[in-house]
mmCIF file of C-alpha atoms in Angstrom:
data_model
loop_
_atom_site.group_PDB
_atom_site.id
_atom_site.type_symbol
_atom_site.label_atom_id
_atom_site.label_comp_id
_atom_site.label_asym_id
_atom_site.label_seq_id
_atom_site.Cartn_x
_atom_site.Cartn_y
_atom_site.Cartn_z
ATOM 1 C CA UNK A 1 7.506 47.428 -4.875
ATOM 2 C CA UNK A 2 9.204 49.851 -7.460
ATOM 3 C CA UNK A 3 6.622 51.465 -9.980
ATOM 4 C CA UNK A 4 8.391 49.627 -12.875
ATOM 5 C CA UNK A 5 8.170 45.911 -11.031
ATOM 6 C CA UNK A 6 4.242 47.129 -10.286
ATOM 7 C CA UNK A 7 3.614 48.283 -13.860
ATOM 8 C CA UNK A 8 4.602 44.270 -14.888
ATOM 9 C CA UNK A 9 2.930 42.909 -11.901
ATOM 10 C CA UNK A 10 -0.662 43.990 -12.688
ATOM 11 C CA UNK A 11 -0.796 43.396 -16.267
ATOM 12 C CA UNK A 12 0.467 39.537 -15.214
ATOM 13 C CA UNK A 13 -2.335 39.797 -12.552
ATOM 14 C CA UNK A 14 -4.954 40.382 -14.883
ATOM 15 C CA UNK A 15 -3.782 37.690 -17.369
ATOM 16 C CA UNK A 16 -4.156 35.366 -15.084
ATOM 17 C CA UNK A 17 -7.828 36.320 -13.850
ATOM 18 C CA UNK A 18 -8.982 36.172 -17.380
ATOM 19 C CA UNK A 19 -7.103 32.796 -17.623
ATOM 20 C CA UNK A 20 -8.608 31.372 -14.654
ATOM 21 C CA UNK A 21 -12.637 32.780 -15.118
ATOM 22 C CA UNK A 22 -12.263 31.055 -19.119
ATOM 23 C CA UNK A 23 -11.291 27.880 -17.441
ATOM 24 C CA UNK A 24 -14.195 28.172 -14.641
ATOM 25 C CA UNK A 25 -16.531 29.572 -17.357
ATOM 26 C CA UNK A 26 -16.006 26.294 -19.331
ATOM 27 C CA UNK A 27 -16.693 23.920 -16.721
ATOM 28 C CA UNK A 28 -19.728 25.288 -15.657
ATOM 29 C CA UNK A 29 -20.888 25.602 -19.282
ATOM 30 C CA UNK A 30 -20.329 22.110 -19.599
ATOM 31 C CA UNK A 31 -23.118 19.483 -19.369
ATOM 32 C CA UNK A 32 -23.366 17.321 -16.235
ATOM 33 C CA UNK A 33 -21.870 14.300 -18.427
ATOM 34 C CA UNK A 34 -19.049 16.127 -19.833
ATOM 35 C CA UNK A 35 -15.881 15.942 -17.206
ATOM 36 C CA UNK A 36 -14.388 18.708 -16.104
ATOM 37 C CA UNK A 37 -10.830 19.802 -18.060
ATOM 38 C CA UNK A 38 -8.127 18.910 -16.421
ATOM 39 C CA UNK A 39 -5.922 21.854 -15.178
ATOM 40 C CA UNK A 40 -1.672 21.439 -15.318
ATOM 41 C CA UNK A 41 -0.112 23.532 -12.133
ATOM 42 C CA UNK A 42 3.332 24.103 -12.269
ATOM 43 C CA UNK A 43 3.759 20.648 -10.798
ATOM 44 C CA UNK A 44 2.217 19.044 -13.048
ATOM 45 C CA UNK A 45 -1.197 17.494 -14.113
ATOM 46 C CA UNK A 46 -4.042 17.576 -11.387
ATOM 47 C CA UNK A 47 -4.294 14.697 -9.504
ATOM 48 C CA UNK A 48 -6.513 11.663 -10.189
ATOM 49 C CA UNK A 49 -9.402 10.296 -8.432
ATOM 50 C CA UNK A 50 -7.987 8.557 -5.041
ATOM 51 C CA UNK A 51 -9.985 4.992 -5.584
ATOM 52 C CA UNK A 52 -8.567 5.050 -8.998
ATOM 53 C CA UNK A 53 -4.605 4.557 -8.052
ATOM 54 C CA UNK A 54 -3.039 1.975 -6.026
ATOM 55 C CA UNK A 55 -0.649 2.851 -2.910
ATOM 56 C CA UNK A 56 1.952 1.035 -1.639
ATOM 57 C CA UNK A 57 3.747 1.493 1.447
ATOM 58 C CA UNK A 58 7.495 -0.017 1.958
ATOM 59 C CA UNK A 59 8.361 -2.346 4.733
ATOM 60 C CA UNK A 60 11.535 -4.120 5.889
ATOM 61 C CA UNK A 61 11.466 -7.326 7.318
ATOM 62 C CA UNK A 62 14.354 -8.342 9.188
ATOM 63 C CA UNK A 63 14.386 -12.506 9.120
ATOM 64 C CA UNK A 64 16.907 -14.075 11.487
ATOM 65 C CA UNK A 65 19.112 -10.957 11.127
ATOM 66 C CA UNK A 66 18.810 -10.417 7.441
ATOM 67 C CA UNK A 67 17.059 -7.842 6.085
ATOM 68 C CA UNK A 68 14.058 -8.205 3.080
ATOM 69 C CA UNK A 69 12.489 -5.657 1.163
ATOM 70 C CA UNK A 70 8.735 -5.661 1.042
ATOM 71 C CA UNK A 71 5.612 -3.795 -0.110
ATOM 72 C CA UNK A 72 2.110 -3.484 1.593
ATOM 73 C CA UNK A 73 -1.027 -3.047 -0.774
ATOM 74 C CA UNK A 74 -3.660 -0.336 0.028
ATOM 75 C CA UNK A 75 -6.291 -2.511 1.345
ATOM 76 C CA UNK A 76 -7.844 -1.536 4.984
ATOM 77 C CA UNK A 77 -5.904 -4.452 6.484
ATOM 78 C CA UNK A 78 -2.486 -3.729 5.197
ATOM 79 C CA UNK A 79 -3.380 -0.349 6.520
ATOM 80 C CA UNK A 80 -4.381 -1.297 9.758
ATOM 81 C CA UNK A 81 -1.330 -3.918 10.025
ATOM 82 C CA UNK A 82 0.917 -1.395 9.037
ATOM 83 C CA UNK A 83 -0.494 0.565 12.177
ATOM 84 C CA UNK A 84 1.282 -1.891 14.743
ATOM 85 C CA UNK A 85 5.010 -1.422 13.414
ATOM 86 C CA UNK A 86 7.110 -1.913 14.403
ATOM 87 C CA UNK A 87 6.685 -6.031 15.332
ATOM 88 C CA UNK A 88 9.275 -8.820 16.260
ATOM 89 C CA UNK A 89 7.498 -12.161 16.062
ATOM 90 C CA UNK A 90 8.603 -15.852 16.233
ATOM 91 C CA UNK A 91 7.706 -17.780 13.690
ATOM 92 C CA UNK A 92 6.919 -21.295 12.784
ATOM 93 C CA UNK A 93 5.765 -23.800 10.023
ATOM 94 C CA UNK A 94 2.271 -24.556 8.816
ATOM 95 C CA UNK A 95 1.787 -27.101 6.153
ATOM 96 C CA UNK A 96 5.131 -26.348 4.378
ATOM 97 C CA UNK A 97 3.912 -23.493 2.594
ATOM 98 C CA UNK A 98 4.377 -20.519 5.054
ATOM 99 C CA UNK A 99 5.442 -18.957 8.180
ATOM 100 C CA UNK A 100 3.069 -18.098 10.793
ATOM 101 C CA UNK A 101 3.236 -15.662 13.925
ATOM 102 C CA UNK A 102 0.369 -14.130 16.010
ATOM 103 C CA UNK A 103 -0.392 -10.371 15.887
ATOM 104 C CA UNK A 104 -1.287 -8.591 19.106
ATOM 105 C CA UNK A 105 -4.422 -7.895 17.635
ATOM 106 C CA UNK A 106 -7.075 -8.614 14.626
ATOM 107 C CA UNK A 107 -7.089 -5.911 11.701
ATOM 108 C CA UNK A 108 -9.614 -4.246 10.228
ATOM 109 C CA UNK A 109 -10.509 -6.918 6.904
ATOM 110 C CA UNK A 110 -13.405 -4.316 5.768
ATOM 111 C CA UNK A 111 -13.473 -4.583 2.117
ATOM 112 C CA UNK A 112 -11.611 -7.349 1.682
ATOM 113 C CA UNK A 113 -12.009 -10.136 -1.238
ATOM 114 C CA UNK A 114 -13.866 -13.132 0.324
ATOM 115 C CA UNK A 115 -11.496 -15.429 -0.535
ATOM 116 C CA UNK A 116 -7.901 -15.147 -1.812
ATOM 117 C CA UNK A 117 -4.953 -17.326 -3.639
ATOM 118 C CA UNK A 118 -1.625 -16.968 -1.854
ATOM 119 C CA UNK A 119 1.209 -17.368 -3.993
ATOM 120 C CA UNK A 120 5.085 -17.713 -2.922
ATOM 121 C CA UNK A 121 6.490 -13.875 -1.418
ATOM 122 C CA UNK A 122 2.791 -13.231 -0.210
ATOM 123 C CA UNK A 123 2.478 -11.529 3.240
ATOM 124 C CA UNK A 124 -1.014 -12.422 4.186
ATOM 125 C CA UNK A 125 -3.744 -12.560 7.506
ATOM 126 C CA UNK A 126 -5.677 -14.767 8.883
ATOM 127 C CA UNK A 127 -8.635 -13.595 9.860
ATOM 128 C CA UNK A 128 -10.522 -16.769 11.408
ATOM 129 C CA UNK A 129 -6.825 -17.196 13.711
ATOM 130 C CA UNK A 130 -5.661 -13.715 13.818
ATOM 131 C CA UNK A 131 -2.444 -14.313 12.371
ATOM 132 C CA UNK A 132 0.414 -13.070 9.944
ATOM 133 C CA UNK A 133 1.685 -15.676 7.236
ATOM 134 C CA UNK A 134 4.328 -15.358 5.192
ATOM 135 C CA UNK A 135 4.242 -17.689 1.961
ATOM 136 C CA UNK A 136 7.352 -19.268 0.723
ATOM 137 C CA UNK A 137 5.402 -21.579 -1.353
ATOM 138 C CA UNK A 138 2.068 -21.061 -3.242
ATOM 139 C CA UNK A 139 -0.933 -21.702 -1.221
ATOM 140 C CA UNK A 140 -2.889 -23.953 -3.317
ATOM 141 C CA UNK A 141 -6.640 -22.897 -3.494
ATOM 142 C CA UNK A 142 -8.413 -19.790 -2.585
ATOM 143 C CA UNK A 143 -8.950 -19.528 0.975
ATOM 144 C CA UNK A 144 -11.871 -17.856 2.786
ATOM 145 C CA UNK A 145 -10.457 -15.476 5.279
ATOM 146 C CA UNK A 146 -7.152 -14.905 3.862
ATOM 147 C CA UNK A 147 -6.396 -11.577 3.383
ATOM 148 C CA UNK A 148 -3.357 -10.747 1.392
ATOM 149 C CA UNK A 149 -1.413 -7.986 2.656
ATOM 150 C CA UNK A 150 1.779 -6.985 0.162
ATOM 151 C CA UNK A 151 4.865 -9.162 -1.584
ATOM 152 C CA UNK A 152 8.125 -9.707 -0.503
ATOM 153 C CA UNK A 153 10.604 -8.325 -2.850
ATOM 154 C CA UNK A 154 11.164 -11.284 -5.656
ATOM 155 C CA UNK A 155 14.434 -13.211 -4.968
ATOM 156 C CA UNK A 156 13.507 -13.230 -1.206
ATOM 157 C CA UNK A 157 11.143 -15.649 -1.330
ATOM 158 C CA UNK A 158 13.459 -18.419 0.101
ATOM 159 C CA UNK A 159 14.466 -16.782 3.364
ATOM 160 C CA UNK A 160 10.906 -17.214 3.957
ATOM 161 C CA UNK A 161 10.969 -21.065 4.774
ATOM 162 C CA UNK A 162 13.677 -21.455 6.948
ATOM 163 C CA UNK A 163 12.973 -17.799 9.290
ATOM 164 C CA UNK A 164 12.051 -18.291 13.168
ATOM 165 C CA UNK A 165 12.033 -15.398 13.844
ATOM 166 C CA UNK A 166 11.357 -11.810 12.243
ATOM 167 C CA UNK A 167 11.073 -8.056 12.450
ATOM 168 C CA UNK A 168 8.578 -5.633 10.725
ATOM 169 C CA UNK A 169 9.339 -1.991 10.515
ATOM 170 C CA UNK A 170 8.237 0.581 7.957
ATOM 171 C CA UNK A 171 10.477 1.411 5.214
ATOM 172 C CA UNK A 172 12.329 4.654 5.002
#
C-alpha cells in the first residue's frame, strides 16, 4: 500500500468504526420493546424475519409431452414433495375433478391446515391415500387431509383433465 492510498485508508477506517459503535450503541440503549433499526448494506435493506415471507419454488410438469409451468408453496409437504423430483407418474380420474397418481412415499404434512378447499390448477396430497392430485376443477368442500401443495400456472388448468401421464422436475 502506497503512503498516500494508506493516509485515505485509515481515516475511512475510522469513519466507519464510529459509524458502526453509534448504530450498536443505539440498539442496546434501546428498551426491550423497541425493535432494533434496521441496517441498509450495500445490497440493500437487511433481511426480514424468515416466517414472515412466503417461498416458492418453480416446477415443470411435463403432461403427455407438453410442458406446464408450476409453483410449490413453502409448506413442509411441498418441501418434502419437492424432495422426490424428479417423478413420472400415470395418472387417472377421480370424481371428474382431478388427476390422481401415487407417490413412492408419504410426505411430511407437519403443520399443515386440517382441512383445505381445492380449487381448479391446485397441486395437492392426500394424506389418508398417499397420493398427488392435480385439480382441473374446484374441489367442492374442504377436505380433511388434503394438503395443498402449489398452482399450476393459470391458463393450464385444462391440460389437467385429459393428462395420463406426467413428469415433475424442478424448475430452472
Amino acid at each position: 500500500m502506497t503512503p498516500a492510498t494508506l493516509a485515505r485508508a485509515v481515516p475511512a477506517a475510522a469513519l466507519l468504526l464510529a459509524v458502526t459503535a453509534c448504530a450498536q450503541d443505539t440498539r442496546e440503549s434501546s428498551g426491550p420493546t423497541s425493535p432494533a433499526p434496521r441496517q441498509r448494506t450495500a445490497t440493500g435493506p437487511a433481511p426480514t424475519h424468515p416466517s414472515s415471507r412466503t417461498t416458492t419454488v418453480t416446477i415443470r410438469l411435463t403432461l403427455d409431452g407438453r410442458p406446464v409451468d408450476a409453483t410449490l408453496n413453502d409448506g413442509a409437504a411441498a418441501r418434502d414433495f419437492a424432495a422426490l423430483l424428479p417423478l413420472t407418474l400415470d395418472l387417472s380420474d377421480f370424481h371428474g375433478t382431478e388427476r390422481i397418481a401415487g407417490l413412492p412415499r408419504r410426505l411430511d404434512t407437519s403443520g399443515a391446515p386440517d382441512a383445505a378447499e381445492a380449487r381448479a390448477g391446485d397441486l395437492a396430497y392426500y394424506a389418508p391415500w398417499g397420493n398427488l392430485a392435480l385439480y382441473y376443477r374446484d374441489g367442492g368442500s374442504s377436505d380433511s387431509g388434503l394438503v395443498i401443495l402449489g398452482h399450476v400456472a393459470d391458463g393450464d388448468t385444462e391440460r389437467l383433465a385429459t393428462a395420463e401421464h406426467v413428469t415433475i422436475e424442478a424448475g430452472s
